[in-house]
Short mmCIF file of C-alpha atoms in Angstrom, two decimals:
data_model
loop_
_atom_site.label_atom_id
_atom_site.label_comp_id
_atom_site.label_asym_id
_atom_site.label_seq_id
_atom_site.Cartn_x
_atom_site.Cartn_y
_atom_site.Cartn_z
CA MET A 209 -27.72 27.61 28.61
CA GLY A 210 -31.48 28.59 28.31
CA ILE A 211 -30.60 31.25 26.88
CA ILE A 212 -27.86 29.64 23.96
CA LYS A 213 -30.63 27.21 23.63
CA LYS A 214 -33.52 30.30 23.02
CA ILE A 215 -31.70 31.91 20.23
CA PHE A 216 -29.86 28.31 18.33
CA THR A 217 -34.32 27.80 18.47
CA LYS A 218 -35.23 30.70 17.07
CA SER A 219 -32.64 30.78 14.15
CA ARG A 220 -34.21 27.96 13.03
CA SER A 221 -37.69 27.96 10.86
CA PRO A 222 -39.56 25.67 11.47
CA GLU A 223 -38.50 23.21 8.19
CA ASP A 224 -34.87 23.42 9.76
CA GLY A 225 -37.39 22.48 12.41
CA ILE A 226 -38.28 19.55 10.88
CA PHE A 227 -35.72 18.44 8.73
CA PHE A 228 -33.37 19.00 11.93
CA THR A 229 -35.28 15.91 13.72
CA GLN A 230 -35.90 13.63 10.64
CA MET A 231 -32.18 13.76 9.96
CA GLN A 232 -31.43 13.93 14.12
CA LYS A 233 -33.90 10.52 13.43
CA ILE A 234 -31.67 8.61 10.90
CA LEU A 235 -28.31 10.06 11.58
CA GLY A 236 -28.16 9.30 15.58
CA PHE A 237 -26.65 11.75 16.18
CA LYS A 238 -27.43 15.81 15.73
CA PRO A 239 -26.50 17.03 12.58
CA MET A 240 -24.64 19.74 13.25
CA GLU A 241 -24.18 22.22 9.78
CA LEU A 242 -27.56 21.40 7.50
CA ASP A 243 -26.73 22.24 4.61
CA HIS A 244 -24.12 19.62 3.88
CA TYR A 245 -26.91 17.51 4.51
CA ARG A 246 -29.36 18.82 2.93
CA ARG A 247 -27.25 18.86 0.09
CA ALA A 248 -27.32 15.16 0.10
CA PHE A 249 -30.24 15.38 -0.50
CA THR A 250 -30.36 17.82 -3.70
CA HIS A 251 -30.92 16.20 -7.08
CA ARG A 252 -29.12 17.71 -10.00
CA SER A 253 -32.38 18.51 -11.76
CA SER A 254 -32.93 20.92 -9.19
CA ASN A 255 -30.66 23.00 -10.80
CA LYS A 256 -28.88 24.85 -8.27
CA THR A 257 -26.02 25.96 -7.94
CA ASP A 258 -23.38 28.17 -5.43
CA ASP A 259 -22.69 31.79 -5.51
CA LYS A 260 -19.77 30.89 -7.67
CA GLY A 261 -21.58 29.03 -9.55
CA HIS A 262 -20.61 25.34 -9.47
CA PRO A 263 -23.75 23.35 -9.37
CA VAL A 264 -25.43 22.39 -5.76
CA ASN A 265 -25.85 18.52 -6.39
CA TYR A 266 -24.82 15.53 -3.81
CA GLU A 267 -22.98 13.77 -6.58
CA ARG A 268 -19.72 14.91 -5.90
CA LEU A 269 -20.71 14.35 -1.59
CA GLU A 270 -21.34 10.36 -3.48
CA PHE A 271 -17.78 10.68 -4.43
CA LEU A 272 -16.70 11.18 -0.82
CA GLY A 273 -19.46 9.23 0.47
CA ASP A 274 -18.09 6.03 -1.10
CA ALA A 275 -14.41 6.73 -0.14
CA MET A 276 -15.48 7.44 3.64
CA LEU A 277 -17.64 3.96 3.44
CA GLY A 278 -15.03 1.86 1.55
CA SER A 279 -11.96 3.14 4.37
CA VAL A 280 -13.94 2.58 7.55
CA ILE A 281 -15.29 -0.84 5.97
CA ALA A 282 -11.06 -1.71 5.35
CA ALA A 283 -10.56 -1.64 8.54
CA HIS A 284 -13.87 -3.12 10.09
CA LEU A 285 -11.88 -5.99 7.63
CA PHE A 286 -8.98 -5.77 8.71
CA ASN A 287 -9.41 -6.51 12.15
CA GLU A 288 -12.40 -8.58 11.71
CA VAL A 289 -10.76 -10.51 9.81
CA PRO A 290 -6.97 -11.07 11.19
CA ALA A 291 -6.74 -14.98 9.05
CA GLY A 292 -8.18 -13.23 5.79
CA ASP A 293 -5.11 -12.34 2.59
CA GLU A 294 -5.29 -9.01 0.65
CA GLY A 295 -6.92 -10.32 -1.72
CA TYR A 296 -9.10 -12.73 0.39
CA LEU A 297 -10.31 -8.60 1.77
CA THR A 298 -10.64 -6.67 -0.87
CA LYS A 299 -13.20 -9.13 -2.22
CA MET A 300 -15.36 -8.85 0.99
CA ARG A 301 -14.97 -5.42 0.66
CA SER A 302 -16.39 -5.23 -2.95
CA LYS A 303 -19.49 -7.52 -1.85
CA ILE A 304 -20.45 -5.16 1.05
CA VAL A 305 -20.15 -1.74 -0.82
CA SER A 306 -22.07 -3.69 -4.03
CA ARG A 307 -24.24 -1.51 -5.44
CA GLU A 308 -26.73 -3.95 -5.11
CA HIS A 309 -26.25 -3.68 -1.07
CA LEU A 310 -26.20 0.25 -1.02
CA ASN A 311 -29.61 0.42 -2.62
CA GLU A 312 -31.01 -1.64 -0.07
CA LEU A 313 -29.14 0.46 2.77
CA GLY A 314 -30.71 3.64 1.02
CA ARG A 315 -33.51 2.04 0.50
CA ASP A 316 -34.53 0.97 4.14
CA LEU A 317 -32.85 4.45 5.84
CA ASN A 318 -36.01 5.60 3.07
CA LEU A 319 -34.21 8.66 1.89
CA ILE A 320 -36.17 8.83 -1.21
CA LYS A 321 -38.53 10.84 0.88
CA TRP A 322 -36.13 13.87 1.17
CA VAL A 323 -34.96 14.04 -2.21
CA GLU A 324 -35.00 17.05 -3.56
CA SER A 325 -35.59 17.18 -7.27
CA LYS A 326 -37.61 19.30 -10.54
CA VAL A 327 -38.72 15.44 -11.99
CA SER A 328 -40.88 13.20 -10.39
CA ALA A 329 -39.31 9.63 -8.32
CA GLN A 330 -40.85 7.48 -10.36
CA HIS A 331 -37.76 8.87 -12.66
CA PHE A 332 -35.21 8.13 -10.54
CA GLY A 333 -33.36 4.65 -11.48
CA GLU A 334 -33.24 2.28 -8.37
CA ASN A 335 -29.31 2.90 -8.14
CA ILE A 336 -30.55 6.56 -6.08
CA HIS A 337 -30.78 4.85 -3.28
CA GLY A 338 -27.57 3.90 -2.44
CA ASN A 339 -25.82 7.20 -4.08
CA LEU A 340 -28.20 9.18 -1.87
CA PHE A 341 -26.71 6.59 1.13
CA GLU A 342 -23.01 7.72 -0.33
CA ALA A 343 -23.68 11.21 -0.60
CA LEU A 344 -25.51 11.02 3.17
CA ILE A 345 -22.00 9.51 4.38
CA GLY A 346 -20.01 12.57 2.59
CA ALA A 347 -22.09 14.61 4.41
CA ILE A 348 -21.54 13.41 7.59
CA TYR A 349 -17.93 13.59 7.14
CA LEU A 350 -18.50 17.27 6.06
CA ASP A 351 -20.09 17.96 9.27
CA ARG A 352 -18.63 15.76 12.00
CA GLY A 353 -15.11 14.32 10.65
CA PHE A 354 -14.78 10.54 10.04
CA THR A 355 -15.44 8.81 14.07
CA TYR A 356 -18.81 10.35 12.99
CA CYS A 357 -18.48 8.11 9.86
CA GLU A 358 -17.58 5.66 10.76
CA LYS A 359 -19.98 5.83 14.48
CA PHE A 360 -22.83 6.01 11.95
CA ILE A 361 -21.51 2.87 9.29
CA ASN A 362 -20.55 0.66 12.55
CA LYS A 363 -24.47 1.30 12.92
CA LYS A 364 -26.20 1.33 9.70
CA VAL A 365 -24.41 -1.02 7.85
CA ILE A 366 -22.19 -3.38 10.15
CA ILE A 367 -24.11 -3.87 12.75
CA PRO A 368 -27.14 -5.14 10.85
CA TYR A 369 -25.10 -6.52 7.70
CA VAL A 370 -22.31 -7.72 7.58
CA ASP A 371 -22.25 -11.12 8.45
CA ILE A 372 -18.50 -12.75 7.39
CA ALA A 373 -20.03 -16.59 8.06
CA LYS A 374 -22.80 -15.24 5.17
CA LEU A 375 -20.10 -13.31 3.31
CA GLU A 376 -18.69 -16.24 2.83
CA GLY A 377 -21.01 -18.16 2.28
CA LYS A 378 -21.27 -20.20 5.02
CA VAL A 379 -24.87 -19.55 6.16
CA ILE A 380 -27.27 -20.04 3.78
CA SER A 381 -29.98 -19.41 5.39
CA TYR A 382 -30.79 -17.00 8.29
CA LYS A 383 -34.24 -18.39 8.71
CA SER A 384 -33.66 -22.13 9.05
CA LEU A 385 -31.13 -21.60 11.24
CA LEU A 386 -33.40 -19.67 13.04
CA ILE A 387 -36.85 -21.65 12.59
CA GLU A 388 -33.88 -24.15 13.92
CA TRP A 389 -33.24 -22.76 17.02
CA CYS A 390 -37.24 -22.22 17.51
CA GLN A 391 -37.32 -25.72 17.16
CA LYS A 392 -34.96 -27.24 19.81
CA GLU A 393 -36.60 -24.79 22.17
CA LYS A 394 -40.14 -25.51 21.42
CA LYS A 395 -40.46 -21.52 20.61
CA PRO A 396 -43.53 -20.90 18.77
CA PHE A 397 -42.51 -18.40 15.89
CA SER A 398 -44.64 -16.70 13.12
CA TYR A 399 -43.79 -14.58 9.81
CA GLU A 400 -46.30 -12.47 9.37
CA VAL A 401 -46.12 -11.24 6.13
CA TYR A 402 -48.28 -7.80 4.28
CA GLU A 403 -47.72 -5.29 1.87
CA ASP A 404 -45.76 -2.40 2.22
CA ASN A 405 -45.74 -0.06 -0.83
CA GLY A 406 -43.51 2.99 -0.17
CA MET A 407 -43.54 6.38 -2.63
CA GLU A 408 -41.58 4.39 -5.20
CA GLY A 409 -44.23 2.72 -7.31
CA GLN A 410 -42.79 -0.92 -6.99
CA LYS A 411 -44.16 -3.81 -5.02
CA TYR A 412 -42.77 -4.28 -0.99
CA PHE A 413 -42.64 -6.59 1.47
CA GLY A 414 -43.02 -5.73 4.85
CA VAL A 415 -42.29 -9.08 7.54
CA ARG A 416 -42.80 -9.13 11.27
CA LEU A 417 -41.12 -11.86 12.97
CA ARG A 418 -43.08 -12.74 16.27
CA ILE A 419 -41.42 -15.56 18.67
CA ASP A 420 -43.45 -16.49 21.59
CA GLY A 421 -45.87 -14.30 20.28
CA LYS A 422 -43.58 -11.34 21.04
CA ILE A 423 -42.55 -9.29 17.85
CA VAL A 424 -38.74 -10.05 17.68
CA ALA A 425 -37.59 -8.41 13.86
CA LYS A 426 -39.44 -6.11 10.88
CA ALA A 427 -38.00 -5.95 7.13
CA ARG A 428 -39.25 -4.96 4.76
CA ALA A 429 -38.38 -5.60 1.18
CA THR A 430 -38.72 -6.58 -2.29
CA SER A 431 -40.07 -10.36 -2.79
CA LYS A 432 -41.09 -11.79 0.88
CA LYS A 433 -38.54 -14.17 0.94
CA LYS A 434 -36.20 -11.38 1.19
CA ALA A 435 -37.71 -9.88 3.60
CA GLU A 436 -38.50 -12.95 5.22
CA GLU A 437 -34.62 -13.46 5.44
CA LYS A 438 -33.68 -9.98 6.43
CA ALA A 439 -36.18 -10.47 9.43
CA SER A 440 -34.55 -13.31 10.69
CA GLN A 441 -31.14 -11.82 10.13
CA ARG A 442 -31.86 -9.05 12.27
CA ALA A 443 -33.55 -11.63 14.74
CA TYR A 444 -30.36 -14.13 15.09
CA PHE A 445 -28.20 -11.32 15.79
CA ALA A 446 -30.19 -10.69 18.34
CA PHE A 447 -30.20 -13.15 19.80
CA GLN A 448 -27.27 -14.36 19.01
CA GLU A 449 -25.74 -14.67 22.08
CA LYS A 450 -27.94 -16.99 23.24
CA ILE A 451 -28.33 -19.10 20.45
CA ASN A 452 -24.51 -19.86 20.37
CA LYS A 453 -24.60 -21.01 23.85
CA LYS A 454 -27.22 -23.84 23.27
CA MET B 224 7.88 12.88 34.62
CA GLY B 225 11.32 12.18 35.02
CA ILE B 226 10.19 8.68 35.70
CA ILE B 227 7.75 8.08 33.86
CA LYS B 228 9.92 8.38 30.61
CA LYS B 229 12.63 6.67 32.27
CA ILE B 230 10.89 3.83 32.35
CA PHE B 231 9.75 4.34 29.10
CA THR B 232 13.71 4.07 27.81
CA LYS B 233 14.08 1.62 29.94
CA SER B 234 12.16 -0.35 28.57
CA ARG B 235 13.40 -0.29 24.91
CA SER B 236 16.20 -1.97 23.62
CA PRO B 237 18.49 -0.79 21.51
CA GLU B 238 17.69 -1.93 18.58
CA ASP B 239 14.04 -1.01 19.50
CA GLY B 240 15.57 2.59 20.05
CA ILE B 241 17.23 2.17 17.06
CA PHE B 242 14.19 1.61 14.93
CA PHE B 243 12.07 3.95 17.10
CA THR B 244 14.26 6.55 16.19
CA GLN B 245 14.59 6.54 12.20
CA MET B 246 10.34 5.81 12.18
CA GLN B 247 10.07 9.11 14.54
CA LYS B 248 12.01 10.71 12.02
CA ILE B 249 10.34 9.33 8.72
CA LEU B 250 6.46 9.67 9.72
CA GLY B 251 7.14 12.76 12.15
CA PHE B 252 5.62 12.09 15.47
CA LYS B 253 6.52 9.27 17.53
CA PRO B 254 5.36 5.90 16.85
CA MET B 255 3.29 4.37 19.63
CA GLU B 256 3.03 0.30 18.72
CA LEU B 257 6.58 -0.07 17.25
CA ASP B 258 4.85 -4.10 16.14
CA HIS B 259 2.74 -2.25 13.60
CA TYR B 260 5.69 -0.49 11.78
CA ARG B 261 7.30 -3.76 12.09
CA ARG B 262 4.89 -5.41 10.09
CA ALA B 263 4.83 -2.96 7.83
CA PHE B 264 8.46 -3.52 6.94
CA THR B 265 8.23 -7.29 6.84
CA HIS B 266 8.29 -9.78 3.54
CA ARG B 267 6.32 -12.34 3.06
CA SER B 268 9.61 -14.24 2.35
CA SER B 269 10.22 -13.55 6.34
CA ASN B 270 7.40 -16.72 6.89
CA LYS B 271 7.08 -15.00 9.95
CA THR B 272 3.80 -16.00 11.16
CA ASP B 273 1.68 -14.44 14.61
CA ASP B 274 0.70 -17.76 17.65
CA LYS B 275 -2.99 -18.80 16.22
CA GLY B 276 -0.29 -18.59 12.87
CA HIS B 277 -1.83 -15.90 11.01
CA PRO B 278 1.13 -14.52 9.13
CA VAL B 279 3.01 -12.21 9.95
CA ASN B 280 4.03 -9.45 6.87
CA TYR B 281 2.61 -6.20 5.07
CA GLU B 282 0.69 -6.94 2.78
CA ARG B 283 -3.27 -7.41 4.53
CA LEU B 284 -1.70 -3.77 5.38
CA GLU B 285 -0.68 -2.53 1.58
CA PHE B 286 -5.68 -3.35 1.57
CA LEU B 287 -5.41 -1.01 4.81
CA GLY B 288 -3.06 2.11 4.51
CA ASP B 289 -4.83 1.89 0.04
CA ALA B 290 -8.31 3.03 1.52
CA MET B 291 -6.70 5.71 3.71
CA LEU B 292 -5.02 6.84 1.35
CA GLY B 293 -7.77 6.59 -0.56
CA SER B 294 -10.03 9.09 0.97
CA VAL B 295 -7.49 11.02 2.42
CA ILE B 296 -7.59 11.95 -0.69
CA ALA B 297 -10.91 12.04 -1.52
CA ALA B 298 -11.34 14.96 0.90
CA HIS B 299 -8.83 16.82 -0.45
CA LEU B 300 -9.53 17.01 -4.34
CA PHE B 301 -13.30 17.66 -2.59
CA ASN B 302 -12.90 20.60 -1.03
CA GLU B 303 -9.78 21.62 -3.53
CA VAL B 304 -11.93 21.69 -6.26
CA PRO B 305 -15.61 22.68 -5.64
CA ALA B 306 -15.40 23.21 -9.58
CA GLY B 307 -14.94 19.28 -10.22
CA ASP B 308 -17.42 17.21 -10.85
CA GLU B 309 -17.20 13.06 -9.54
CA GLY B 310 -15.84 12.11 -12.32
CA TYR B 311 -13.05 14.60 -12.86
CA LEU B 312 -12.43 13.93 -9.20
CA THR B 313 -12.26 10.14 -9.52
CA LYS B 314 -9.75 10.97 -12.38
CA MET B 315 -8.04 12.55 -10.26
CA ARG B 316 -7.40 10.46 -7.60
CA SER B 317 -6.74 8.38 -9.78
CA LYS B 318 -3.44 9.93 -10.74
CA ILE B 319 -2.76 10.87 -7.62
CA VAL B 320 -2.53 7.35 -6.80
CA SER B 321 -1.37 5.83 -9.24
CA ARG B 322 1.15 2.50 -8.96
CA GLU B 323 4.26 4.62 -10.77
CA HIS B 324 3.27 8.01 -8.33
CA LEU B 325 3.18 5.90 -4.88
CA ASN B 326 5.94 3.76 -5.87
CA GLU B 327 8.32 7.48 -6.44
CA LEU B 328 6.57 7.77 -2.97
CA GLY B 329 8.39 4.52 -1.52
CA ARG B 330 11.62 5.73 -2.60
CA ASP B 331 11.39 9.72 -1.75
CA LEU B 332 11.56 8.19 1.55
CA ASN B 333 13.83 5.51 1.42
CA LEU B 334 11.44 2.82 2.80
CA ILE B 335 13.18 -0.51 1.06
CA LYS B 336 15.90 0.16 3.70
CA TRP B 337 14.37 -1.17 6.59
CA VAL B 338 13.06 -4.03 5.03
CA GLU B 339 12.78 -7.10 6.33
CA SER B 340 12.99 -11.18 4.07
CA LYS B 341 15.54 -13.55 3.13
CA VAL B 342 15.59 -12.71 0.02
CA SER B 343 17.50 -9.89 -1.40
CA ALA B 344 16.72 -6.14 -2.46
CA GLN B 345 17.40 -6.77 -6.29
CA HIS B 346 14.76 -9.68 -5.91
CA PHE B 347 12.00 -6.64 -5.55
CA GLY B 348 9.90 -5.90 -8.21
CA GLU B 349 9.49 -1.95 -8.37
CA ASN B 350 6.09 -2.46 -7.45
CA ILE B 351 7.95 -2.83 -3.60
CA HIS B 352 8.64 1.37 -3.00
CA GLY B 353 5.00 1.94 -3.23
CA ASN B 354 3.92 -1.31 -0.91
CA LEU B 355 5.94 -0.31 2.24
CA PHE B 356 4.06 3.36 1.00
CA GLU B 357 0.52 1.81 1.54
CA ALA B 358 1.29 -0.46 4.24
CA LEU B 359 3.11 2.30 6.10
CA ILE B 360 0.00 3.89 6.10
CA GLY B 361 -1.94 1.30 7.35
CA ALA B 362 -0.03 0.87 9.91
CA ILE B 363 -0.43 4.58 10.67
CA TYR B 364 -3.70 3.77 11.06
CA LEU B 365 -3.02 0.78 13.48
CA ASP B 366 -1.07 3.02 15.77
CA ARG B 367 -2.72 6.88 15.61
CA GLY B 368 -5.66 6.81 13.75
CA PHE B 369 -7.52 8.56 10.50
CA THR B 370 -6.08 11.77 12.44
CA TYR B 371 -2.32 10.70 12.00
CA CYS B 372 -3.13 9.52 8.53
CA GLU B 373 -3.98 12.99 7.06
CA LYS B 374 -1.04 14.57 9.14
CA PHE B 375 1.13 12.01 6.69
CA ILE B 376 -0.02 12.20 3.66
CA ASN B 377 -0.43 15.65 4.17
CA LYS B 378 3.12 15.80 4.63
CA LYS B 379 4.83 13.88 2.35
CA VAL B 380 2.00 13.07 -0.60
CA ILE B 381 -0.53 16.57 -0.95
CA ILE B 382 2.13 19.45 0.22
CA PRO B 383 5.03 18.27 -2.25
CA TYR B 384 2.86 16.20 -4.83
CA VAL B 385 -0.44 16.61 -4.95
CA ASP B 386 -0.67 20.18 -7.34
CA ILE B 387 -3.74 20.38 -9.43
CA ALA B 388 -2.51 22.24 -12.21
CA LYS B 389 -0.67 20.23 -12.75
CA LEU B 390 -2.61 16.93 -13.13
CA GLU B 391 -4.79 19.01 -14.90
CA GLY B 392 -1.66 18.79 -18.03
CA LYS B 393 -2.18 22.47 -17.24
CA VAL B 394 1.49 22.94 -15.98
CA ILE B 395 3.39 21.50 -18.31
CA SER B 396 7.09 21.99 -17.07
CA TYR B 397 7.81 23.19 -13.76
CA LYS B 398 11.48 23.71 -15.57
CA SER B 399 10.38 26.29 -18.26
CA LEU B 400 7.74 28.02 -15.41
CA LEU B 401 11.12 28.40 -12.03
CA ILE B 402 13.67 29.31 -15.57
CA GLU B 403 11.50 31.97 -16.73
CA TRP B 404 10.84 33.57 -13.69
CA CYS B 405 14.60 33.68 -12.30
CA GLN B 406 15.72 35.64 -16.02
CA LYS B 407 13.07 38.02 -15.67
CA GLU B 408 14.71 38.65 -12.27
CA LYS B 409 18.26 38.49 -13.62
CA LYS B 410 19.13 35.73 -10.45
CA PRO B 411 21.84 33.44 -11.89
CA PHE B 412 20.92 29.33 -11.30
CA SER B 413 22.59 25.63 -12.12
CA TYR B 414 21.27 22.60 -12.33
CA GLU B 415 24.11 20.30 -10.59
CA VAL B 416 23.46 16.79 -11.57
CA TYR B 417 25.19 13.88 -10.26
CA GLU B 418 24.78 9.90 -10.06
CA ASP B 419 23.38 8.64 -7.38
CA ASN B 420 23.06 5.20 -7.12
CA GLY B 421 20.83 3.72 -3.83
CA MET B 422 21.49 -0.12 -3.33
CA GLU B 423 18.28 -0.83 -5.61
CA GLY B 424 20.63 -1.61 -8.11
CA GLN B 425 19.24 1.39 -10.40
CA LYS B 426 20.99 4.24 -11.93
CA TYR B 427 19.83 7.12 -9.76
CA PHE B 428 20.41 10.56 -10.78
CA GLY B 429 20.64 13.55 -7.69
CA VAL B 430 19.90 16.79 -8.96
CA ARG B 431 20.45 20.63 -6.73
CA LEU B 432 19.90 23.38 -7.57
CA ARG B 433 20.91 26.67 -6.90
CA ILE B 434 19.67 29.84 -6.58
CA ASP B 435 21.62 32.72 -6.18
CA GLY B 436 24.18 30.56 -5.03
CA LYS B 437 22.83 29.06 -2.43
CA ILE B 438 20.96 25.56 -2.85
CA VAL B 439 16.81 25.58 -3.17
CA ALA B 440 15.91 22.23 -3.23
CA LYS B 441 17.09 18.79 -4.71
CA ALA B 442 16.03 16.26 -5.75
CA ARG B 443 16.19 11.47 -6.81
CA ALA B 444 14.79 10.14 -9.84
CA THR B 445 16.09 7.91 -12.08
CA SER B 446 16.31 9.78 -14.83
CA LYS B 447 18.17 14.05 -15.46
CA LYS B 448 15.21 15.19 -16.38
CA LYS B 449 12.51 14.32 -13.46
CA ALA B 450 15.13 14.45 -10.93
CA GLU B 451 15.39 18.35 -12.54
CA GLU B 452 11.47 18.42 -12.67
CA LYS B 453 11.22 18.24 -9.69
CA ALA B 454 13.20 19.65 -8.27
CA SER B 455 11.98 22.32 -9.70
CA GLN B 456 8.62 21.86 -8.80
CA ARG B 457 9.57 21.41 -5.29
CA ALA B 458 11.42 25.15 -5.76
CA TYR B 459 8.31 26.94 -7.66
CA PHE B 460 6.27 25.87 -4.52
CA ALA B 461 8.26 27.11 -2.29
CA PHE B 462 9.12 30.57 -4.32
CA GLN B 463 5.42 30.20 -4.77
CA GLU B 464 3.83 33.61 -3.32
CA LYS B 465 7.19 35.34 -4.15
CA ILE B 466 6.34 34.34 -7.88
CA ASN B 467 3.00 34.82 -8.02
CA LYS B 468 3.06 38.02 -6.71
CA LYS B 469 5.63 39.42 -9.22
#
């Protein structure tokens, strides 16, 4: 074991090591073939090609990732909403994989940080966030197969974001749900808002939600309201069992 | 082992036994939970519901199967067409999973034979064939997971039908390719066409393609021309190595 580990460690350059560690952090598991992930972050402006002259960038991976995301979400909705008919399931899925939502997911993971490109970040449109997110899922499929796609999507999309009540419009605001609960339980709470600008050149707001003096959730979004709602939703899910019991 | 086998055999009713055997024939593997497949063949006119009052029919399974089919075909095209960009891959996939093609796949497997319904077969539209095919894939996913979906789609869709040259319009007719080859090789050939009407009430044509006196391919379609082309394509793939070598 020791020897094998040594060989593996030796064969990775320092740059590879950093990339590996960061990918592992984003993915929640060890990547096997780093090249898939490198491609997932290679913008077409890099003009890279492989030895057969085919362009190497993340655009084809988007196609693959989009398909995997679609089927993982389909299976989730199928299982979770037994009363929903075909049309309902289709509509719910489009809400979850909407361009806007995918952009949010990619932005949250700060995927843009890893883009290899010959143009500056200001020139990317807003959709690059979602495109990178899809490409990353495509890379996961190539590297580890469908089951790992499922795990990743479950952790990054379904658990934090897919709330069927909210999608159906039954829950309007998690912030009001959470405040109501805190007041009933006589728990002090506060939303601490601060500016948190990334490298994207756009204004961002961070929020720390404290309950009983402890930070229970953090979030970041393009408006104060959105960031507060996101933090509330995260706290709500963390506390869900408690809240539903009362 | 003997005892376990006996219990399994015993616990299945005679009707279940027939259905199991037929499903195994269609699927190419042993189904585990027959209920998923039964649902895949239950038409909404049956008005079945489960113990919670949710309708039991194949419509939700279509949604699931469509998603799985989409991602299996996406992965296949991604791997097989390294030169195709995102737009190209998307276009190719829509050709493969077109309504017309899905109907053909379902018709070829004669899935309609197993439908449980309160309306007669004449009342089903043409699309029931494709819908049943999608629902069957959905049932496979629930029963055995993604890998079995891949295997089934590979066997029933990709190997017999997905020919990238043809999809790209590079090959116009397999019949002419095959005739050309037979003439060059001085092999006698014949297309034997006969009427072959199913229970659908529509006219069908069957074709037996003989080369060197032996039946090398059979096909069935709604026109003589289509049936001949289909049989030629099947023979072409069976002989492909030989043909390409010459």
